[in-house]
Coordinates of C-alpha atoms in Angstrom, one line a residue:
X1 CA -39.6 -0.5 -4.6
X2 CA -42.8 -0.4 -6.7
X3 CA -44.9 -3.8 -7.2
X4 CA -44.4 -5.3 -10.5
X5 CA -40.6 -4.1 -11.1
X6 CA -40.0 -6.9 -12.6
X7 CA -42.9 -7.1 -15.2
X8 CA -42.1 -4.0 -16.4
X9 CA -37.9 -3.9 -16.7
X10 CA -37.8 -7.8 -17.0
X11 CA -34.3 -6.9 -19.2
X12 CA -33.0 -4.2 -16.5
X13 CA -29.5 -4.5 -16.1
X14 CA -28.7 -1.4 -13.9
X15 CA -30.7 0.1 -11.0
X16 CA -29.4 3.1 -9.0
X17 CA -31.8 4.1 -6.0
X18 CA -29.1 5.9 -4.2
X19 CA -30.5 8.5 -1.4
X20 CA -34.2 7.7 -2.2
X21 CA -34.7 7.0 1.9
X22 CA -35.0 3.6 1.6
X23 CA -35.5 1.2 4.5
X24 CA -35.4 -1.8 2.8
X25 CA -35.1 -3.4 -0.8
X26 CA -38.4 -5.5 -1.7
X27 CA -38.4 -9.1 -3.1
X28 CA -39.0 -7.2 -6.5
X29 CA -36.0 -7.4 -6.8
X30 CA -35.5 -10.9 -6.8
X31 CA -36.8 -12.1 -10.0
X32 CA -34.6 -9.3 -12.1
X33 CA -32.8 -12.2 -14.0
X34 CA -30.5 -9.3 -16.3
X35 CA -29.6 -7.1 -13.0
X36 CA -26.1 -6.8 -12.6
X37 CA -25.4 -3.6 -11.0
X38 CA -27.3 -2.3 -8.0
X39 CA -26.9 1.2 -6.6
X40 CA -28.6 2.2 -3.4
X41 CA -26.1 3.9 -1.2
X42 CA -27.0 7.0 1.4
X43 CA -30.0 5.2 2.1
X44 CA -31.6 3.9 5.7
X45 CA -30.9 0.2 5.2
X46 CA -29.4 -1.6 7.9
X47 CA -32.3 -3.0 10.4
X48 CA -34.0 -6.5 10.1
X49 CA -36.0 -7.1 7.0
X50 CA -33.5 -4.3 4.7
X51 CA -32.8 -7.3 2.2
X52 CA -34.9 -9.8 0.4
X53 CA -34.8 -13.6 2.0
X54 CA -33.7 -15.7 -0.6
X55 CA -30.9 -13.4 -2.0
X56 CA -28.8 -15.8 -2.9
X57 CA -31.1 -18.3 -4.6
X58 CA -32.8 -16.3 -6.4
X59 CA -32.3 -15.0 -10.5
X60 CA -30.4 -11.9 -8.8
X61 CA -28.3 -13.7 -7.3
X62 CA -26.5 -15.3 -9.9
X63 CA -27.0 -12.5 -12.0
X64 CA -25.3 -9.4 -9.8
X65 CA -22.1 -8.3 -10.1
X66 CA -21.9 -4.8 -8.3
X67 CA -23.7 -4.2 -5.0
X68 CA -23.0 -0.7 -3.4
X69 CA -24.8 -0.1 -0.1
X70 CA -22.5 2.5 1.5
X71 CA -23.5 5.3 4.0
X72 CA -26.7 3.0 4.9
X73 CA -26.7 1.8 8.8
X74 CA -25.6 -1.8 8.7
X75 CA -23.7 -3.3 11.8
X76 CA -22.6 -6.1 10.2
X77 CA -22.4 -7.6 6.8
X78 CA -25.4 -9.1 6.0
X79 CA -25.5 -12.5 5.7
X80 CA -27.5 -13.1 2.7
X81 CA -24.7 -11.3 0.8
X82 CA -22.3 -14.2 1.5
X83 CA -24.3 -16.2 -0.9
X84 CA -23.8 -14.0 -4.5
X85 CA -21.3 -16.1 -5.4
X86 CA -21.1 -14.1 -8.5
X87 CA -20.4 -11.0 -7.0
X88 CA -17.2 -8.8 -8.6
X89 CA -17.7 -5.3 -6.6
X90 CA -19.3 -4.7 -2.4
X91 CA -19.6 -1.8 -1.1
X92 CA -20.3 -1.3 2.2
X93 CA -18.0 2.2 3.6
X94 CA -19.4 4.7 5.7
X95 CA -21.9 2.0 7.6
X96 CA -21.7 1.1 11.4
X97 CA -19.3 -2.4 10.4
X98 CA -17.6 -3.5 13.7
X99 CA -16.1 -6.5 12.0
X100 CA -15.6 -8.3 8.9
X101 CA -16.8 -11.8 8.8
X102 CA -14.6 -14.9 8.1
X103 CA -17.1 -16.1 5.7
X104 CA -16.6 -13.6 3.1
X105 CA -14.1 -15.8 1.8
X106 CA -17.2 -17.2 0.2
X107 CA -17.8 -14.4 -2.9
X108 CA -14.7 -16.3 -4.3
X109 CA -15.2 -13.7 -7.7
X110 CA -15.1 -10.8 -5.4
X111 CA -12.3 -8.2 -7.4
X112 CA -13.3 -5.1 -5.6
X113 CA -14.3 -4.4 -1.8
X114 CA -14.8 -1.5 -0.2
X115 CA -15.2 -1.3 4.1
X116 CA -13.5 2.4 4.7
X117 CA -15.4 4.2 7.1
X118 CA -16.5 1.6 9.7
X119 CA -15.7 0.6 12.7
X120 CA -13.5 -2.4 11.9
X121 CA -10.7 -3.4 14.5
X122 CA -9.5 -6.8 12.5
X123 CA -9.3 -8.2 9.2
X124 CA -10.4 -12.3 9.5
X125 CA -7.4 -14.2 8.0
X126 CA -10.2 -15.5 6.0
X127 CA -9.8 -12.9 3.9
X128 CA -6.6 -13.7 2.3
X129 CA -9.0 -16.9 0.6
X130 CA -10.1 -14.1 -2.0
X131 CA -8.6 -15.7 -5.2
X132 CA -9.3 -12.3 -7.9
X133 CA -9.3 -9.5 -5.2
X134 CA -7.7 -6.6 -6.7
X135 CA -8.6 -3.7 -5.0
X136 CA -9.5 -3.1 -1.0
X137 CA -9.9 -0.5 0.6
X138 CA -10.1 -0.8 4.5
X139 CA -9.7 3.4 5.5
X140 CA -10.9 5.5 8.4
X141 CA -11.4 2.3 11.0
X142 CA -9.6 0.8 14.1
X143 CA -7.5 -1.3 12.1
X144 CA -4.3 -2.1 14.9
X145 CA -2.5 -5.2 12.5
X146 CA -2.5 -6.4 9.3
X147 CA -2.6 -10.5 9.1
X148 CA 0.2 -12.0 7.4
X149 CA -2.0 -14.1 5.7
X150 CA -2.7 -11.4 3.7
X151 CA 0.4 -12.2 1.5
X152 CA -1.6 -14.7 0.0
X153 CA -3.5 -12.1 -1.8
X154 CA -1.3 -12.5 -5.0
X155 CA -3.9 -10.6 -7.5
X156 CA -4.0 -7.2 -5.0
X157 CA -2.8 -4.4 -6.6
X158 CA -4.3 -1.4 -4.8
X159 CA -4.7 -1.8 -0.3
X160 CA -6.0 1.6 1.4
X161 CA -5.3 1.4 4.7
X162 CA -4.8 5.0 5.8
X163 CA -6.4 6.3 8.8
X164 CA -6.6 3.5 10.9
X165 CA -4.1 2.1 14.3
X166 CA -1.0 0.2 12.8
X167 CA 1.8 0.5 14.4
X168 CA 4.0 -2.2 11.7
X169 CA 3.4 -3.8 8.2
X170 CA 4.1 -7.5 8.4
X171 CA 7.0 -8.0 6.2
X172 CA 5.2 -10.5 4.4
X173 CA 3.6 -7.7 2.5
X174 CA 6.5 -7.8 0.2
X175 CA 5.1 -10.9 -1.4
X176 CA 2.1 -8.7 -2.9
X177 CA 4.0 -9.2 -6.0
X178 CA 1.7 -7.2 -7.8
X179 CA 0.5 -4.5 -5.3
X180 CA 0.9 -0.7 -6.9
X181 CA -0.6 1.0 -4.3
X182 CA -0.5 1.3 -0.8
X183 CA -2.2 4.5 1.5
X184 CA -0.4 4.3 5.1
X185 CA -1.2 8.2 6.4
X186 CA -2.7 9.0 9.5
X187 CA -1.2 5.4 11.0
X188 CA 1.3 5.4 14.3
X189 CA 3.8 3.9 11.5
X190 CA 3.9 6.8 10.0
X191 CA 5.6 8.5 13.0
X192 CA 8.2 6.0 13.1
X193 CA 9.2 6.2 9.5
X194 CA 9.6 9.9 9.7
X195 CA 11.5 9.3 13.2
X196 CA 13.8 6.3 11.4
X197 CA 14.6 8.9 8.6
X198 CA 16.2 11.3 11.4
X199 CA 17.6 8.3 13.2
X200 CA 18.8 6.1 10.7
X201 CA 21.0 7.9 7.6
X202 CA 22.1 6.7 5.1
X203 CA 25.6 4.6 4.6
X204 CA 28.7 6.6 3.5
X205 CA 28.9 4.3 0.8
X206 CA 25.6 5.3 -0.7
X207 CA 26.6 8.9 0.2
X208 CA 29.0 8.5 -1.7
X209 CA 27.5 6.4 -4.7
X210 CA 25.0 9.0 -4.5
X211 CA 27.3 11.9 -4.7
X212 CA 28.8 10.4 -8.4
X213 CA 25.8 9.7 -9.4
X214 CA 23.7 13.0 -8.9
X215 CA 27.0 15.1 -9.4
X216 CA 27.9 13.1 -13.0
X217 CA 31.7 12.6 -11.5
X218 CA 33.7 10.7 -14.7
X219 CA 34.9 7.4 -13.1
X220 CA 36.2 4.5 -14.9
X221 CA 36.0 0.8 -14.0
X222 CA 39.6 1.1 -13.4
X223 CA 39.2 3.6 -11.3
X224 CA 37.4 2.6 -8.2
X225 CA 36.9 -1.7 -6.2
X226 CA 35.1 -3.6 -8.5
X227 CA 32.4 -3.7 -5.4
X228 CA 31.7 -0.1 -6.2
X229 CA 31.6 -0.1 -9.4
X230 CA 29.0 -2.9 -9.1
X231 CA 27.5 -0.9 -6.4
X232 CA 27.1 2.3 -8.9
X233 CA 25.7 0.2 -11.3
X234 CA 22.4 -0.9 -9.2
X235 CA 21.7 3.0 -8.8
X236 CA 18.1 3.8 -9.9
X237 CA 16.7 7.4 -10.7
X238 CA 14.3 8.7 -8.4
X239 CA 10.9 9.7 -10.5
X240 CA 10.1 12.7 -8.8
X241 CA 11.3 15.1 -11.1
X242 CA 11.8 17.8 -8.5
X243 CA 13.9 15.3 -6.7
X244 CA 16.9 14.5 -9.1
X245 CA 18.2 11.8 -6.9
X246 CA 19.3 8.4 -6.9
X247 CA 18.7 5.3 -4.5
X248 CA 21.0 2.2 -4.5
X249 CA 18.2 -0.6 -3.3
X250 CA 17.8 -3.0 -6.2
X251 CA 16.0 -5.3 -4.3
X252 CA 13.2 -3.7 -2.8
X253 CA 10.1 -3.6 -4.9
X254 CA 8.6 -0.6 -5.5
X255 CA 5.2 0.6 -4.8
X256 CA 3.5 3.8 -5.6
X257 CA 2.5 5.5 -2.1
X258 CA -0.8 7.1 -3.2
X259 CA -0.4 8.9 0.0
X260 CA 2.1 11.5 -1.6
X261 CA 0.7 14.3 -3.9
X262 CA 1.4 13.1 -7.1
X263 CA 1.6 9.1 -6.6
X264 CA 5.2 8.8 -6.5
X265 CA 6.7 5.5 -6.7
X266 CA 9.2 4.4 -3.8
X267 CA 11.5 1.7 -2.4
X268 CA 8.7 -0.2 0.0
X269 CA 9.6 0.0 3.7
X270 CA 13.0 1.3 3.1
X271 CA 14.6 4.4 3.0
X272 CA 14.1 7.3 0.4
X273 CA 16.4 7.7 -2.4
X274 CA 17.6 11.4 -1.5
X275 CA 16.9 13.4 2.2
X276 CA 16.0 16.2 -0.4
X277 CA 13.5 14.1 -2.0
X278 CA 9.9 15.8 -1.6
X279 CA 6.6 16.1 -2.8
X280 CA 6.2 18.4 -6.4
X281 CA 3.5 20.0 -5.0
X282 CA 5.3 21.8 -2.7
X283 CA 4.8 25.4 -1.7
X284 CA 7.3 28.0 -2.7
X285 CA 7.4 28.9 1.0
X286 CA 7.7 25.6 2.1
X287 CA 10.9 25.1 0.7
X288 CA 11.7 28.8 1.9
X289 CA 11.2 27.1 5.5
X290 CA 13.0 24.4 4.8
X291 CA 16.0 26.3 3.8
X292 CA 16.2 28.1 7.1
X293 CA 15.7 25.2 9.0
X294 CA 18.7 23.6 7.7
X295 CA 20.9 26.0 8.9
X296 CA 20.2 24.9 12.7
X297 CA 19.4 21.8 12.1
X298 CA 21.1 18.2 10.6
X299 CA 20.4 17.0 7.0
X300 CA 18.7 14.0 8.7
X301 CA 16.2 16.2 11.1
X302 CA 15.1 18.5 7.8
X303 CA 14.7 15.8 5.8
X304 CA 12.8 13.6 8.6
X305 CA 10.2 17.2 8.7
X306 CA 10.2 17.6 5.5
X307 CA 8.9 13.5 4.6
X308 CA 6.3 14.8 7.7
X309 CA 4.5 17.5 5.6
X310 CA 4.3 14.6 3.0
X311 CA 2.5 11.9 4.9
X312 CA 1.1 13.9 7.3
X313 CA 0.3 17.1 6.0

């Protein structure tokens, strides 16, 4: 960075020096009082010397909001970014991360972080300590469990965790009272929800509720056990509007599985609300193939392949 940065933008607010080649960032920066945003991904930063000492005592570092520094080289989260306390927004995918440290839980105003595209085989329970996280996104790395402590993350509304090495959720995820999102493809769990769907149908009772339901049989309350008609009652509309179908699971939150084309919301961790439920996008031929395959195989087994395409394909 040029000598004198500062004497010449003393009001700069935003400075982007994204794929410029840049080895390291010069104490320039450090006496930007205005900066808040501060660009400089594809670069070469990563080796010793790539930040200014002082980082977090300095003007910048009560002053910066947004630091991206992804597809650089760094091995490990640099220390002297533990101390912007200020910090909303870190970036740091497509680096050479092995691990995320426990002191993160230090950028206590951190809202969005982004680590997809390392080498990450953990997340530190330290990380549930992030009061105003909103948004992470932990893709493409060795992941192989999620902590339960990350129930504790009450403000998280989006988690990316596709493309990593779970094999389970913790069922503590369910208190992420206001997650929206949640990415899961190209995980071993994956696998098993498509086998469970094969393996595990549904009740005849739902069958059945769902049957009325889709089918608009009259009934009155006279008419059937007050159970079922309580039981009809909880039935909720699937929103895939090539779908049509119904699910009777009242008390499992739903989250939107950005996973699926479209962003469908459904049931968390529980079965789908119709075997024919599948993605909009769908091919004309796709549904050709599925058609055929139902004629040698169970409902279960084509509606198993057909959730498979979904996540997997």
């Amino acid at each position: 960075l040029p000598a004198g940065l500062s004497q010449w933008f003393p009001a700069l607010e935003v400075l982007d020096v994204s794929g410029t080649g840049l080895a390291e960032l010069g104490a320039e920066l450090l006496a930007l009082p205005r900066l808040h945003t501060l660009l400089a991904k594809n670069n070469r930063l990563g080796g010793p010397g790539s930040l200014p000492k002082g980082l977090g005592q300095a003007p910048l570092g009560r002053s910066l909001r947004v630091l991206n520094l992804s597809g650089n080289r760094f091995a490990e989260v640099p220390p002297a970014l533990l101390g912007l306390r200020g910090l909303q927004s870190l970036s740091l995918g497509g680096n050479r991360l092995h691990g995320i440290p426990p002191d993160i839980q230090e950028l206590r105003s951190l809202e969005f972080l982004y680590l997809g595209g390392n080498f990450i085989t953990a997340i530190p329970p330290e990380l549930a300590n992030l009061p105003s996280l909103s948004y992470l996104v932990l893709c493409d790395n060795k992941i192989q469990s999620i902590p339960p402590q990350l129930a504790q993350l009450h403000s998280l509304r989006s988690l990316s965790l596709h493309n990593n090495l779970l094999t389970y959720l913790p069922r503590e995820i369910l208190n992420l009272v206001h997650l929206e999102e949640l990415s899961l493809r190209g995980n071993p769990l994956v696998v098993r929800f498509v086998r469970d769907l094969t393996y595990n149908p549904p009740s005849l009772q739902e069958l059945a509720g769902r049957t009325i339901k889709t089918r608009n049989v009259p009934y009155a309350p006279s008419d059937l056990p007050e159970n079922l008609v309580r039981y009809l009652s909880l039935a909720s509309n699937c929103p895939n509007p090539k779908c049509g179908g119904v699910y009777f699971d009242s008390c499992v939150r739903q989250i939107k599985f950005v996973d699926f084309c479209g962003k469908y919301r459904l049931p968390l961790m529980h079965y789908l609300c119709s075997p024919e439920c599948s993605s909009p996008c769908s091919s004309a031929s796709q549904s050709s193939t599925s058609q055929s395959e139902s004629d040698s195989e169970d409902e279960a087994s084509v509606a198993a392949r057909r959730m498979q395409k979904v996540l997997l394909g």
